[in-house]
């Protein structure tokens, strides 16, 4: 309980820093969830189209589109790692006196590490909470943004298909229904409603990913900081 009280007190004391870190978590979780939802939608479409026309050029195009989404996801993750690493460095520098105070209070290195990670976890939970609330409340805007991003990716390609249009129907379950006309072989793939469970599942995956990255970055940065300062104090 004392660790929780210290963590909450530190979060309240460093209000501006805590607000900014929570905003970073909120922004990246929302962005990554959107990309992951685009991947989910196109994956369902891809699997259905593969059953109907496994050797079509459109299937190859759809695979390339999925690879583009995965590449975009990796870029955003890499940018998060870079941003959070820089932010962690400034956070540790700002909390330097507080970390020294914990050392004087008898906190061991594992306890200091646990205390710092607990603070970061609180901020991650705040960012995740507001990300979930934001997406659910503004779900129609969220879906419209996903559709716009999907169309933008389609427009960036130079391929054109006369036998296929993009129209995917997602019902209350994360199943994609692809309607095909027996004469013209047109595929109607139109996003009408994105299930909340699909959004929450994507958000949960990203929370777990961001948590692991945060844990690794924070642990490494704080241990390096404590070791450097320990050597400096020994040299003095």
Tab-separated table of C-alpha atoms in Angstrom:
chain	number	residue	atom	x	y	z
A	1	UNK	CA	0.000	0.000	0.000
A	2	UNK	CA	2.879	2.361	0.749
A	3	UNK	CA	4.216	1.843	-2.783
A	4	UNK	CA	0.842	2.787	-4.230
A	5	UNK	CA	0.628	5.900	-2.042
A	6	UNK	CA	4.139	6.996	-3.031
A	7	UNK	CA	3.331	6.387	-6.712
A	8	UNK	CA	0.094	8.377	-6.580
A	9	UNK	CA	1.803	11.191	-4.684
A	10	UNK	CA	4.559	11.354	-7.294
A	11	UNK	CA	2.028	11.375	-10.142
A	12	UNK	CA	0.139	14.255	-8.507
A	13	UNK	CA	3.341	16.161	-7.730
A	14	UNK	CA	4.612	15.961	-11.323
A	15	UNK	CA	1.275	16.930	-12.863
A	16	UNK	CA	2.544	18.349	-16.152
A	17	UNK	CA	4.896	15.440	-16.766
A	18	UNK	CA	2.211	12.910	-15.811
A	19	UNK	CA	-0.287	14.601	-18.114
A	20	UNK	CA	2.145	14.550	-21.031
A	21	UNK	CA	3.084	10.877	-20.544
A	22	UNK	CA	-0.602	9.917	-20.324
A	23	UNK	CA	-1.237	11.888	-23.514
A	24	UNK	CA	1.563	9.984	-25.263
A	25	UNK	CA	0.028	6.665	-24.187
A	26	UNK	CA	-3.435	7.821	-25.284
A	27	UNK	CA	-2.221	8.985	-28.699
A	28	UNK	CA	-0.213	5.893	-29.571
A	29	UNK	CA	-2.787	3.430	-28.215
A	30	UNK	CA	-5.534	5.084	-30.261
A	31	UNK	CA	-3.376	5.199	-33.384
A	32	UNK	CA	-2.171	1.598	-33.054
A	33	UNK	CA	-5.714	0.384	-32.389
A	34	UNK	CA	-6.919	2.066	-35.571
A	35	UNK	CA	-4.177	0.431	-37.643
A	36	UNK	CA	-4.836	-2.956	-36.038
A	37	UNK	CA	-8.550	-2.626	-36.819
A	38	UNK	CA	-7.677	-1.899	-40.449
A	39	UNK	CA	-5.519	-5.030	-40.449
A	40	UNK	CA	-8.376	-7.077	-38.936
A	41	UNK	CA	-10.918	-5.805	-41.465
A	42	UNK	CA	-8.657	-6.468	-44.438
A	43	UNK	CA	-7.592	-9.856	-43.070
A	44	UNK	CA	-11.229	-10.991	-42.885
A	45	UNK	CA	-11.804	-9.688	-46.411
A	46	UNK	CA	-8.645	-11.394	-47.646
A	47	UNK	CA	-9.646	-14.780	-46.203
A	48	UNK	CA	-13.107	-14.595	-47.763
A	49	UNK	CA	-11.794	-13.525	-51.162
A	50	UNK	CA	-9.132	-16.242	-51.027
A	51	UNK	CA	-11.871	-18.877	-50.749
A	52	UNK	CA	-13.758	-17.482	-53.738
A	53	UNK	CA	-10.914	-16.518	-56.072
A	54	UNK	CA	-7.550	-17.801	-54.777
A	55	UNK	CA	-5.563	-16.955	-57.925
A	56	UNK	CA	-6.839	-13.465	-58.728
A	57	UNK	CA	-4.700	-10.363	-59.115
A	58	UNK	CA	-6.948	-8.660	-56.606
A	59	UNK	CA	-5.877	-11.186	-53.968
A	60	UNK	CA	-2.238	-10.281	-54.612
A	61	UNK	CA	-3.121	-6.610	-54.319
A	62	UNK	CA	-4.960	-7.275	-51.053
A	63	UNK	CA	-1.928	-9.111	-49.671
A	64	UNK	CA	0.285	-6.154	-50.566
A	65	UNK	CA	-2.204	-3.834	-48.872
A	66	UNK	CA	-2.048	-5.920	-45.691
A	67	UNK	CA	1.750	-5.820	-45.791
A	68	UNK	CA	1.546	-2.029	-46.056
A	69	UNK	CA	-0.630	-1.892	-42.935
A	70	UNK	CA	1.787	-4.144	-41.050
A	71	UNK	CA	4.670	-1.942	-42.149
A	72	UNK	CA	2.795	1.160	-40.957
A	73	UNK	CA	2.094	-0.560	-37.632
A	74	UNK	CA	5.813	-1.350	-37.234
A	75	UNK	CA	6.744	2.269	-38.023
A	76	UNK	CA	4.337	3.610	-35.385
A	77	UNK	CA	5.681	1.116	-32.816
A	78	UNK	CA	9.249	2.175	-33.625
A	79	UNK	CA	8.265	5.827	-33.283
A	80	UNK	CA	6.665	5.055	-29.913
A	81	UNK	CA	9.873	3.352	-28.732
A	82	UNK	CA	11.914	6.389	-29.763
A	83	UNK	CA	9.472	8.900	-28.265
A	84	UNK	CA	9.032	7.047	-24.995
A	85	UNK	CA	12.788	6.474	-24.626
A	86	UNK	CA	13.410	10.220	-24.928
A	87	UNK	CA	10.518	10.956	-22.584
A	88	UNK	CA	11.817	8.434	-20.039
A	89	UNK	CA	15.232	10.095	-20.075
A	90	UNK	CA	13.726	13.508	-19.293
A	91	UNK	CA	11.381	11.962	-16.733
A	92	UNK	CA	14.262	10.369	-14.826
A	93	UNK	CA	16.235	13.606	-14.934
A	94	UNK	CA	13.244	15.525	-13.610
A	95	UNK	CA	12.705	12.985	-10.825
A	96	UNK	CA	16.389	12.719	-9.960
A	97	UNK	CA	16.026	14.290	-6.521
A	98	UNK	CA	13.020	12.136	-5.794
A	99	UNK	CA	14.943	8.995	-6.724
A	100	UNK	CA	17.808	10.044	-4.438
A	101	UNK	CA	15.285	10.653	-1.669
A	102	UNK	CA	13.952	7.128	-2.055
A	103	UNK	CA	17.527	5.852	-1.781
A	104	UNK	CA	18.043	7.811	1.461
A	105	UNK	CA	14.773	6.391	2.787
A	106	UNK	CA	16.299	2.924	2.482
A	107	UNK	CA	14.738	1.848	-0.800
A	108	UNK	CA	16.809	-0.803	-2.568
A	109	UNK	CA	17.341	-0.720	-6.329
A	110	UNK	CA	14.541	-3.275	-6.961
A	111	UNK	CA	12.183	-1.221	-4.763
A	112	UNK	CA	13.038	2.008	-6.596
A	113	UNK	CA	12.527	0.228	-9.893
A	114	UNK	CA	9.188	-1.170	-8.737
A	115	UNK	CA	8.121	2.269	-7.530
A	116	UNK	CA	8.996	3.944	-10.819
A	117	UNK	CA	7.304	1.225	-12.882
A	118	UNK	CA	4.189	1.502	-10.733
A	119	UNK	CA	3.954	5.220	-11.527
A	120	UNK	CA	4.341	4.511	-15.233
A	121	UNK	CA	1.700	1.778	-15.040
A	122	UNK	CA	-0.774	4.240	-13.516
A	123	UNK	CA	-0.191	6.634	-16.402
A	124	UNK	CA	-0.559	3.812	-18.935
A	125	UNK	CA	-3.887	2.825	-17.355
A	126	UNK	CA	-5.081	6.436	-17.566
A	127	UNK	CA	-4.076	6.670	-21.230
A	128	UNK	CA	-5.724	3.320	-22.034
A	129	UNK	CA	-8.930	4.287	-20.219
A	130	UNK	CA	-9.342	7.554	-22.092
A	131	UNK	CA	-8.413	5.865	-25.377
A	132	UNK	CA	-11.194	3.296	-24.897
A	133	UNK	CA	-13.702	5.969	-23.869
A	134	UNK	CA	-12.740	8.193	-26.806
A	135	UNK	CA	-13.066	5.413	-29.404
A	136	UNK	CA	-16.384	4.116	-28.055
A	137	UNK	CA	-18.021	7.543	-27.654
A	138	UNK	CA	-16.836	8.770	-31.052
A	139	UNK	CA	-17.177	5.387	-32.749
A	140	UNK	CA	-18.821	6.742	-35.906
A	141	UNK	CA	-16.043	9.300	-36.345
A	142	UNK	CA	-13.496	6.573	-35.618
A	143	UNK	CA	-15.008	4.290	-38.285
A	144	UNK	CA	-15.196	7.135	-40.799
A	145	UNK	CA	-11.524	7.899	-40.168
A	146	UNK	CA	-10.611	4.248	-40.730
A	147	UNK	CA	-12.536	4.245	-44.005
A	148	UNK	CA	-10.792	7.438	-45.122
A	149	UNK	CA	-7.390	5.958	-44.277
A	150	UNK	CA	-8.273	2.766	-46.140
A	151	UNK	CA	-9.321	4.749	-49.213
A	152	UNK	CA	-6.123	6.785	-48.990
A	153	UNK	CA	-4.032	3.608	-49.079
A	154	UNK	CA	-6.061	2.365	-52.046
A	155	UNK	CA	-5.533	5.637	-53.908
A	156	UNK	CA	-1.780	5.460	-53.334
A	157	UNK	CA	-1.600	2.258	-55.382
A	158	UNK	CA	-1.411	2.303	-59.163
A	159	UNK	CA	-3.481	-0.835	-59.626
A	160	UNK	CA	-7.029	-0.739	-61.005
A	161	UNK	CA	-9.447	-3.645	-61.188
A	162	UNK	CA	-12.568	-3.754	-63.317
A	163	UNK	CA	-13.854	-6.969	-61.803
A	164	UNK	CA	-13.537	-6.066	-58.133
A	165	UNK	CA	-14.779	-3.235	-55.977
A	166	UNK	CA	-14.210	-2.898	-52.243
A	167	UNK	CA	-17.316	-3.421	-50.081
A	168	UNK	CA	-17.023	-5.337	-46.739
A	169	UNK	CA	-19.949	-5.971	-44.443
A	170	UNK	CA	-19.069	-6.443	-40.780
A	171	UNK	CA	-21.954	-7.464	-38.564
A	172	UNK	CA	-22.218	-7.602	-34.784
A	173	UNK	CA	-19.622	-10.379	-34.772
A	174	UNK	CA	-16.167	-9.955	-36.311
A	175	UNK	CA	-17.232	-11.984	-39.345
A	176	UNK	CA	-16.982	-10.542	-42.828
A	177	UNK	CA	-19.643	-11.376	-45.388
A	178	UNK	CA	-18.570	-11.109	-49.030
A	179	UNK	CA	-21.393	-11.084	-51.589
A	180	UNK	CA	-20.530	-12.212	-55.115
A	181	UNK	CA	-22.697	-11.884	-58.209
A	182	UNK	CA	-22.659	-15.091	-60.239
A	183	UNK	CA	-22.669	-13.205	-63.538
A	184	UNK	CA	-20.355	-10.255	-63.106
A	185	UNK	CA	-18.224	-11.605	-60.220
A	186	UNK	CA	-18.175	-8.214	-58.506
A	187	UNK	CA	-17.136	-8.255	-54.865
A	188	UNK	CA	-19.026	-5.879	-52.582
A	189	UNK	CA	-16.925	-5.008	-49.555
A	190	UNK	CA	-18.368	-2.157	-47.573
A	191	UNK	CA	-17.776	-1.348	-43.862
A	192	UNK	CA	-21.143	-0.614	-42.258
A	193	UNK	CA	-20.483	-1.161	-38.583
A	194	UNK	CA	-17.368	-2.075	-36.631
A	195	UNK	CA	-18.137	-4.359	-33.661
A	196	UNK	CA	-17.147	-2.955	-30.275
A	197	UNK	CA	-15.577	-6.309	-29.369
A	198	UNK	CA	-13.207	-5.959	-32.343
A	199	UNK	CA	-12.163	-2.502	-31.151
A	200	UNK	CA	-11.687	-3.603	-27.530
A	201	UNK	CA	-9.714	-6.697	-28.576
A	202	UNK	CA	-7.368	-4.594	-30.705
A	203	UNK	CA	-6.968	-2.099	-27.867
A	204	UNK	CA	-6.162	-4.887	-25.387
A	205	UNK	CA	-3.469	-6.267	-27.691
A	206	UNK	CA	-1.919	-2.824	-28.019
A	207	UNK	CA	-2.077	-2.206	-24.263
A	208	UNK	CA	-0.151	-5.439	-23.726
A	209	UNK	CA	2.391	-4.489	-26.405
A	210	UNK	CA	2.856	-0.954	-25.064
A	211	UNK	CA	3.108	-2.306	-21.515
A	212	UNK	CA	5.935	-4.676	-22.496
A	213	UNK	CA	7.800	-1.940	-24.373
A	214	UNK	CA	7.291	0.477	-21.475
A	215	UNK	CA	8.527	-2.117	-19.000
A	216	UNK	CA	11.683	-2.810	-21.011
A	217	UNK	CA	12.510	0.845	-21.725
A	218	UNK	CA	11.816	2.050	-18.170
A	219	UNK	CA	13.720	-0.810	-16.534
A	220	UNK	CA	16.763	-0.405	-18.757
A	221	UNK	CA	16.845	3.397	-18.451
A	222	UNK	CA	16.438	3.450	-14.672
A	223	UNK	CA	19.024	0.724	-14.046
A	224	UNK	CA	21.548	2.570	-16.225
A	225	UNK	CA	20.808	5.816	-14.372
A	226	UNK	CA	21.216	4.200	-10.936
A	227	UNK	CA	24.442	2.439	-11.925
A	228	UNK	CA	25.971	5.632	-13.323
A	229	UNK	CA	25.103	7.616	-10.201
A	230	UNK	CA	26.349	4.816	-7.967
A	231	UNK	CA	29.743	4.895	-9.686
A	232	UNK	CA	29.870	8.675	-9.406
A	233	UNK	CA	29.172	8.508	-5.669
A	234	UNK	CA	31.825	5.813	-5.204
A	235	UNK	CA	34.423	7.909	-7.046
A	236	UNK	CA	33.668	10.827	-4.753
